[in-house]
Amino acid sequence: MTIWTTMTIWTTTTGQTMTTERAGSEAPTETTKAPRRWRPGFRTRVIGSFLALVAGASLLGLFIQRTVLLARLDRQIEDSLEQEREEVSRLADGIDPATGAPFGGDARAIFDTFLGRNQPSDGEVFVTLVDGVAYASTPGPVRLDQDAELVARWGSLREGEWGRVDTSAGPVRYLAVPLVYEGRTAGVFVVANFVQAERDEITSIIWIEAAITVGVLLVAAGVTWLVAGRLLRPVRELTEAAEEITDADLSRRIPVDGDDEIARLATRFNEMLDRLERSFAVQRAFADDAGHELRTPITIVRGHLELMGDDPEDRRRTVALVTGELDRMARIVDDLLVLAKADEPDFVHPEPTEIADLTTELVVKARSLSGRAWDLDACAEGEALLDAQRVAQAVLNLARNAAEHTPPDAAVAMGSRWDGDGLRIWVRDEGPGIPEAQQGRIFDRFARGPDAARRSEGAGLGLAIARSVALAHGGRLDLVSAPGVGTTFTLVLPDVAATATSLASLPPPPEVRP
């Protein structure tokens, strides 16, 4: 008995349904301007993107899993069919247990023995044919041995055949094995597998996993929504603060909790508000000060120009007065600009400076500035890290103030020395002094002493500038004064000494005691 194992593939269907659709054209519709679409918030977009990504990955995973499971099912079915074929082949080449002789071409004996020894697996059906006629079959969802077309097909085979057929119970995979004996087909063994049940089971598993995935996504979306809300709370507070901030109120700040990226953003935003608040304060002070101080000279200039006649002498006096007022306005603007820059980080540019040279240079400039003699009380030696131009600006303002508020015969002096606080540079006079009640306000902008109206041509900004220079160096401006005794202003610059080689041999400035 020879069993042909060379196989061809044949697929048949019990029917085919064709559906067609009639193509049609739609009438043109009038195009209307679409309304502005609603745009979801940032949290909604983030969570939506997250869910879309996870859902897409899950769907792709389920699709791949289903494809793999179906491919594995096909391989298992093929292995099962191949196993049945091998068993039939071995049996046909063996001995008939009933007679003890080889089966020869007795297909009925082979099939009876095989069906008596073997039970089909779940979904499997055994169909046998003898002389092209259905002989015996195991039960199944559909009686394949009653399909005349299939029986005729299988009965005419001389080679093995893999095939697939669609039935009312779903697709069926089969393997038909002809038993060829002495050049004729004695019988045909067919093992078929109804795969629909296994496929439905795989589909059911996939649907269960899909439902679980949807549930997990919904729970994850809810948790993510809450977590994102907490994470984005500083951003909402930042937005609310930005909406509430105006140029009239920059006091709103965002509470900072933690040290993550959001917390650092809130910190930087608060620092930006601090800078803006300082800038706005400087701008308002500058505008208020300029408007307050420039209003008077502008009124004077306008009034004299309106009343100026054709007399040459009158015109000369008017031009001289107007020029003087314009010069005073220019000095006021320059001083205001200095004060406006005092709060900026680059207001001072410290460099190593020789203190002895700076002190003597300040004395020389003070003499040329006021046109009177200046005494040098002491001169420190060594280097200090400071902005020499700003320090000179502060000291000369103090010198101008001292010269304008003291009689011509009164002594004025300056000096410098090192002490435990650092470097001290002072300007002193023996003028009328400053009453104690006014000492607290003379450093304010446009503040003047009681006799300033008749003595000073300044705007009352010199002391404010000197104090700003001291503060910019991390120091302070000290005042010691008493009526009838004199006044001493001391610029104290701490921790600026670079190489304080020695102290001056001259004594420190005399103290002013009330």
mmCIF file with all atom_site columns, C-alpha atoms in Angstrom, residues 78-191:
data_model
loop_
_atom_site.group_PDB
_atom_site.id
_atom_site.type_symbol
_atom_site.label_atom_id
_atom_site.label_alt_id
_atom_site.label_comp_id
_atom_site.label_asym_id
_atom_site.label_entity_id
_atom_site.label_seq_id
_atom_site.pdbx_PDB_ins_code
_atom_site.Cartn_x
_atom_site.Cartn_y
_atom_site.Cartn_z
_atom_site.occupancy
_atom_site.B_iso_or_equiv
_atom_site.pdbx_formal_charge
_atom_site.auth_seq_id
_atom_site.auth_comp_id
_atom_site.auth_asym_id
_atom_site.auth_atom_id
_atom_site.pdbx_PDB_model_num
ATOM 1   C CA . GLU A 1 78  ? -1.769  21.961  10.567 1.00 0.00 ? 78  GLU A CA 1
ATOM 2   C CA . ASP A 1 79  ? 0.300   19.975  13.063 1.00 0.00 ? 79  ASP A CA 1
ATOM 3   C CA . SER A 1 80  ? -2.811  18.117  14.231 1.00 0.00 ? 80  SER A CA 1
ATOM 4   C CA . LEU A 1 81  ? -3.871  17.279  10.678 1.00 0.00 ? 81  LEU A CA 1
ATOM 5   C CA . GLU A 1 82  ? -0.360  16.185  9.825  1.00 0.00 ? 82  GLU A CA 1
ATOM 6   C CA . GLN A 1 83  ? -0.272  13.974  12.901 1.00 0.00 ? 83  GLN A CA 1
ATOM 7   C CA . GLU A 1 84  ? -3.485  12.200  11.843 1.00 0.00 ? 84  GLU A CA 1
ATOM 8   C CA . ARG A 1 85  ? -2.063  11.685  8.379  1.00 0.00 ? 85  ARG A CA 1
ATOM 9   C CA . GLU A 1 86  ? 1.073   10.093  9.791  1.00 0.00 ? 86  GLU A CA 1
ATOM 10  C CA . GLU A 1 87  ? -0.977  7.751   11.977 1.00 0.00 ? 87  GLU A CA 1
ATOM 11  C CA . VAL A 1 88  ? -3.070  6.647   9.010  1.00 0.00 ? 88  VAL A CA 1
ATOM 12  C CA . SER A 1 89  ? 0.112   6.136   6.980  1.00 0.00 ? 89  SER A CA 1
ATOM 13  C CA . ARG A 1 90  ? 1.689   3.971   9.646  1.00 0.00 ? 90  ARG A CA 1
ATOM 14  C CA . LEU A 1 91  ? -1.507  1.981   10.079 1.00 0.00 ? 91  LEU A CA 1
ATOM 15  C CA . ALA A 1 92  ? -1.879  1.359   6.329  1.00 0.00 ? 92  ALA A CA 1
ATOM 16  C CA . ASP A 1 93  ? 1.669   -0.011  6.184  1.00 0.00 ? 93  ASP A CA 1
ATOM 17  C CA . GLY A 1 94  ? 1.072   -2.217  9.196  1.00 0.00 ? 94  GLY A CA 1
ATOM 18  C CA . ILE A 1 95  ? -0.754  -5.462  10.061 1.00 0.00 ? 95  ILE A CA 1
ATOM 19  C CA . ASP A 1 96  ? -4.491  -5.946  10.285 1.00 0.00 ? 96  ASP A CA 1
ATOM 20  C CA . PRO A 1 97  ? -5.094  -6.938  13.944 1.00 0.00 ? 97  PRO A CA 1
ATOM 21  C CA . ALA A 1 98  ? -8.138  -8.957  12.944 1.00 0.00 ? 98  ALA A CA 1
ATOM 22  C CA . THR A 1 99  ? -6.304  -11.249 10.491 1.00 0.00 ? 99  THR A CA 1
ATOM 23  C CA . GLY A 1 100 ? -2.680  -10.819 11.451 1.00 0.00 ? 100 GLY A CA 1
ATOM 24  C CA . ALA A 1 101 ? -1.826  -10.158 7.791  1.00 0.00 ? 101 ALA A CA 1
ATOM 25  C CA . PRO A 1 102 ? -0.982  -6.911  6.020  1.00 0.00 ? 102 PRO A CA 1
ATOM 26  C CA . PHE A 1 103 ? -3.959  -4.710  5.130  1.00 0.00 ? 103 PHE A CA 1
ATOM 27  C CA . GLY A 1 104 ? -3.034  -4.737  1.422  1.00 0.00 ? 104 GLY A CA 1
ATOM 28  C CA . GLY A 1 105 ? -5.629  -2.684  -0.403 1.00 0.00 ? 105 GLY A CA 1
ATOM 29  C CA . ASP A 1 106 ? -8.448  -3.266  2.101  1.00 0.00 ? 106 ASP A CA 1
ATOM 30  C CA . ALA A 1 107 ? -9.400  0.376   2.749  1.00 0.00 ? 107 ALA A CA 1
ATOM 31  C CA . ARG A 1 108 ? -12.450 -0.620  4.818  1.00 0.00 ? 108 ARG A CA 1
ATOM 32  C CA . ALA A 1 109 ? -10.337 -2.593  7.263  1.00 0.00 ? 109 ALA A CA 1
ATOM 33  C CA . ILE A 1 110 ? -7.824  0.245   7.561  1.00 0.00 ? 110 ILE A CA 1
ATOM 34  C CA . PHE A 1 111 ? -10.542 2.835   8.256  1.00 0.00 ? 111 PHE A CA 1
ATOM 35  C CA . ASP A 1 112 ? -12.413 0.575   10.691 1.00 0.00 ? 112 ASP A CA 1
ATOM 36  C CA . THR A 1 113 ? -9.252  -0.073  12.639 1.00 0.00 ? 113 THR A CA 1
ATOM 37  C CA . PHE A 1 114 ? -8.241  3.603   12.691 1.00 0.00 ? 114 PHE A CA 1
ATOM 38  C CA . LEU A 1 115 ? -11.702 4.863   13.694 1.00 0.00 ? 115 LEU A CA 1
ATOM 39  C CA . GLY A 1 116 ? -11.867 2.222   16.382 1.00 0.00 ? 116 GLY A CA 1
ATOM 40  C CA . ARG A 1 117 ? -8.555  3.251   17.877 1.00 0.00 ? 117 ARG A CA 1
ATOM 41  C CA . ASN A 1 118 ? -8.650  7.058   17.489 1.00 0.00 ? 118 ASN A CA 1
ATOM 42  C CA . GLN A 1 119 ? -11.047 9.718   18.682 1.00 0.00 ? 119 GLN A CA 1
ATOM 43  C CA . PRO A 1 120 ? -11.006 13.117  16.954 1.00 0.00 ? 120 PRO A CA 1
ATOM 44  C CA . SER A 1 121 ? -9.964  16.152  18.975 1.00 0.00 ? 121 SER A CA 1
ATOM 45  C CA . ASP A 1 122 ? -12.305 19.048  19.660 1.00 0.00 ? 122 ASP A CA 1
ATOM 46  C CA . GLY A 1 123 ? -13.425 20.493  16.362 1.00 0.00 ? 123 GLY A CA 1
ATOM 47  C CA . GLU A 1 124 ? -11.963 17.588  14.345 1.00 0.00 ? 124 GLU A CA 1
ATOM 48  C CA . VAL A 1 125 ? -13.923 15.305  12.027 1.00 0.00 ? 125 VAL A CA 1
ATOM 49  C CA . PHE A 1 126 ? -12.753 12.113  10.285 1.00 0.00 ? 126 PHE A CA 1
ATOM 50  C CA . VAL A 1 127 ? -14.267 11.363  6.886  1.00 0.00 ? 127 VAL A CA 1
ATOM 51  C CA . THR A 1 128 ? -13.431 8.196   4.930  1.00 0.00 ? 128 THR A CA 1
ATOM 52  C CA . LEU A 1 129 ? -14.225 7.320   1.334  1.00 0.00 ? 129 LEU A CA 1
ATOM 53  C CA . VAL A 1 130 ? -13.984 3.911   -0.348 1.00 0.00 ? 130 VAL A CA 1
ATOM 54  C CA . ASP A 1 131 ? -14.096 3.636   -4.124 1.00 0.00 ? 131 ASP A CA 1
ATOM 55  C CA . GLY A 1 132 ? -15.115 7.303   -4.372 1.00 0.00 ? 132 GLY A CA 1
ATOM 56  C CA . VAL A 1 133 ? -18.117 6.847   -2.051 1.00 0.00 ? 133 VAL A CA 1
ATOM 57  C CA . ALA A 1 134 ? -18.444 8.111   1.518  1.00 0.00 ? 134 ALA A CA 1
ATOM 58  C CA . TYR A 1 135 ? -17.821 5.208   3.862  1.00 0.00 ? 135 TYR A CA 1
ATOM 59  C CA . ALA A 1 136 ? -17.745 6.379   7.460  1.00 0.00 ? 136 ALA A CA 1
ATOM 60  C CA . SER A 1 137 ? -17.541 9.715   9.292  1.00 0.00 ? 137 SER A CA 1
ATOM 61  C CA . THR A 1 138 ? -17.319 10.933  12.854 1.00 0.00 ? 138 THR A CA 1
ATOM 62  C CA . PRO A 1 139 ? -19.978 13.424  13.979 1.00 0.00 ? 139 PRO A CA 1
ATOM 63  C CA . GLY A 1 140 ? -19.366 17.142  13.537 1.00 0.00 ? 140 GLY A CA 1
ATOM 64  C CA . PRO A 1 141 ? -21.213 20.468  13.269 1.00 0.00 ? 141 PRO A CA 1
ATOM 65  C CA . VAL A 1 142 ? -21.781 19.785  9.555  1.00 0.00 ? 142 VAL A CA 1
ATOM 66  C CA . ARG A 1 143 ? -21.912 16.432  7.744  1.00 0.00 ? 143 ARG A CA 1
ATOM 67  C CA . LEU A 1 144 ? -19.112 16.878  5.224  1.00 0.00 ? 144 LEU A CA 1
ATOM 68  C CA . ASP A 1 145 ? -19.664 13.362  3.851  1.00 0.00 ? 145 ASP A CA 1
ATOM 69  C CA . GLN A 1 146 ? -23.073 14.504  2.591  1.00 0.00 ? 146 GLN A CA 1
ATOM 70  C CA . ASP A 1 147 ? -21.619 17.303  0.449  1.00 0.00 ? 147 ASP A CA 1
ATOM 71  C CA . ALA A 1 148 ? -21.647 15.700  -3.019 1.00 0.00 ? 148 ALA A CA 1
ATOM 72  C CA . GLU A 1 149 ? -19.202 18.241  -4.463 1.00 0.00 ? 149 GLU A CA 1
ATOM 73  C CA . LEU A 1 150 ? -16.653 17.619  -1.729 1.00 0.00 ? 150 LEU A CA 1
ATOM 74  C CA . VAL A 1 151 ? -17.084 13.831  -1.888 1.00 0.00 ? 151 VAL A CA 1
ATOM 75  C CA . ALA A 1 152 ? -16.567 13.884  -5.659 1.00 0.00 ? 152 ALA A CA 1
ATOM 76  C CA . ARG A 1 153 ? -13.531 16.108  -5.228 1.00 0.00 ? 153 ARG A CA 1
ATOM 77  C CA . TRP A 1 154 ? -11.953 13.921  -2.565 1.00 0.00 ? 154 TRP A CA 1
ATOM 78  C CA . GLY A 1 155 ? -12.835 10.659  -4.307 1.00 0.00 ? 155 GLY A CA 1
ATOM 79  C CA . SER A 1 156 ? -10.885 11.637  -7.428 1.00 0.00 ? 156 SER A CA 1
ATOM 80  C CA . LEU A 1 157 ? -7.670  12.526  -5.622 1.00 0.00 ? 157 LEU A CA 1
ATOM 81  C CA . ARG A 1 158 ? -4.473  10.654  -6.340 1.00 0.00 ? 158 ARG A CA 1
ATOM 82  C CA . GLU A 1 159 ? -2.275  13.040  -4.304 1.00 0.00 ? 159 GLU A CA 1
ATOM 83  C CA . GLY A 1 160 ? -2.668  14.512  -0.864 1.00 0.00 ? 160 GLY A CA 1
ATOM 84  C CA . GLU A 1 161 ? -4.408  17.870  -0.637 1.00 0.00 ? 161 GLU A CA 1
ATOM 85  C CA . TRP A 1 162 ? -4.570  20.683  1.878  1.00 0.00 ? 162 TRP A CA 1
ATOM 86  C CA . GLY A 1 163 ? -7.744  22.729  1.585  1.00 0.00 ? 163 GLY A CA 1
ATOM 87  C CA . ARG A 1 164 ? -10.216 25.102  3.138  1.00 0.00 ? 164 ARG A CA 1
ATOM 88  C CA . VAL A 1 165 ? -13.961 25.127  2.762  1.00 0.00 ? 165 VAL A CA 1
ATOM 89  C CA . ASP A 1 166 ? -16.600 27.505  4.092  1.00 0.00 ? 166 ASP A CA 1
ATOM 90  C CA . THR A 1 167 ? -19.628 25.918  5.696  1.00 0.00 ? 167 THR A CA 1
ATOM 91  C CA . SER A 1 168 ? -22.618 27.022  7.692  1.00 0.00 ? 168 SER A CA 1
ATOM 92  C CA . ALA A 1 169 ? -20.580 26.230  10.816 1.00 0.00 ? 169 ALA A CA 1
ATOM 93  C CA . GLY A 1 170 ? -17.696 28.405  9.712  1.00 0.00 ? 170 GLY A CA 1
ATOM 94  C CA . PRO A 1 171 ? -14.461 27.754  7.861  1.00 0.00 ? 171 PRO A CA 1
ATOM 95  C CA . VAL A 1 172 ? -13.019 24.236  7.816  1.00 0.00 ? 172 VAL A CA 1
ATOM 96  C CA . ARG A 1 173 ? -9.398  23.298  7.290  1.00 0.00 ? 173 ARG A CA 1
ATOM 97  C CA . TYR A 1 174 ? -8.869  19.780  5.956  1.00 0.00 ? 174 TYR A CA 1
ATOM 98  C CA . LEU A 1 175 ? -6.216  17.361  4.817  1.00 0.00 ? 175 LEU A CA 1
ATOM 99  C CA . ALA A 1 176 ? -7.261  14.667  2.308  1.00 0.00 ? 176 ALA A CA 1
ATOM 100 C CA . VAL A 1 177 ? -4.947  11.625  2.049  1.00 0.00 ? 177 VAL A CA 1
ATOM 101 C CA . PRO A 1 178 ? -5.594  9.074   -0.731 1.00 0.00 ? 178 PRO A CA 1
ATOM 102 C CA . LEU A 1 179 ? -4.636  5.427   -0.100 1.00 0.00 ? 179 LEU A CA 1
ATOM 103 C CA . VAL A 1 180 ? -3.179  4.271   -3.421 1.00 0.00 ? 180 VAL A CA 1
ATOM 104 C CA . TYR A 1 181 ? -2.683  0.566   -3.869 1.00 0.00 ? 181 TYR A CA 1
ATOM 105 C CA . GLU A 1 182 ? -1.291  -0.993  -7.055 1.00 0.00 ? 182 GLU A CA 1
ATOM 106 C CA . GLY A 1 183 ? -1.970  2.134   -9.084 1.00 0.00 ? 183 GLY A CA 1
ATOM 107 C CA . ARG A 1 184 ? -5.553  2.662   -7.943 1.00 0.00 ? 184 ARG A CA 1
ATOM 108 C CA . THR A 1 185 ? -7.081  4.729   -5.172 1.00 0.00 ? 185 THR A CA 1
ATOM 109 C CA . ALA A 1 186 ? -8.516  2.252   -2.717 1.00 0.00 ? 186 ALA A CA 1
ATOM 110 C CA . GLY A 1 187 ? -9.817  4.900   -0.338 1.00 0.00 ? 187 GLY A CA 1
ATOM 111 C CA . VAL A 1 188 ? -9.403  8.444   0.871  1.00 0.00 ? 188 VAL A CA 1
ATOM 112 C CA . PHE A 1 189 ? -8.912  9.539   4.481  1.00 0.00 ? 189 PHE A CA 1
ATOM 113 C CA . VAL A 1 190 ? -9.938  13.120  5.284  1.00 0.00 ? 190 VAL A CA 1
ATOM 114 C CA . VAL A 1 191 ? -9.258  14.833  8.588  1.00 0.00 ? 191 VAL A CA 1
#
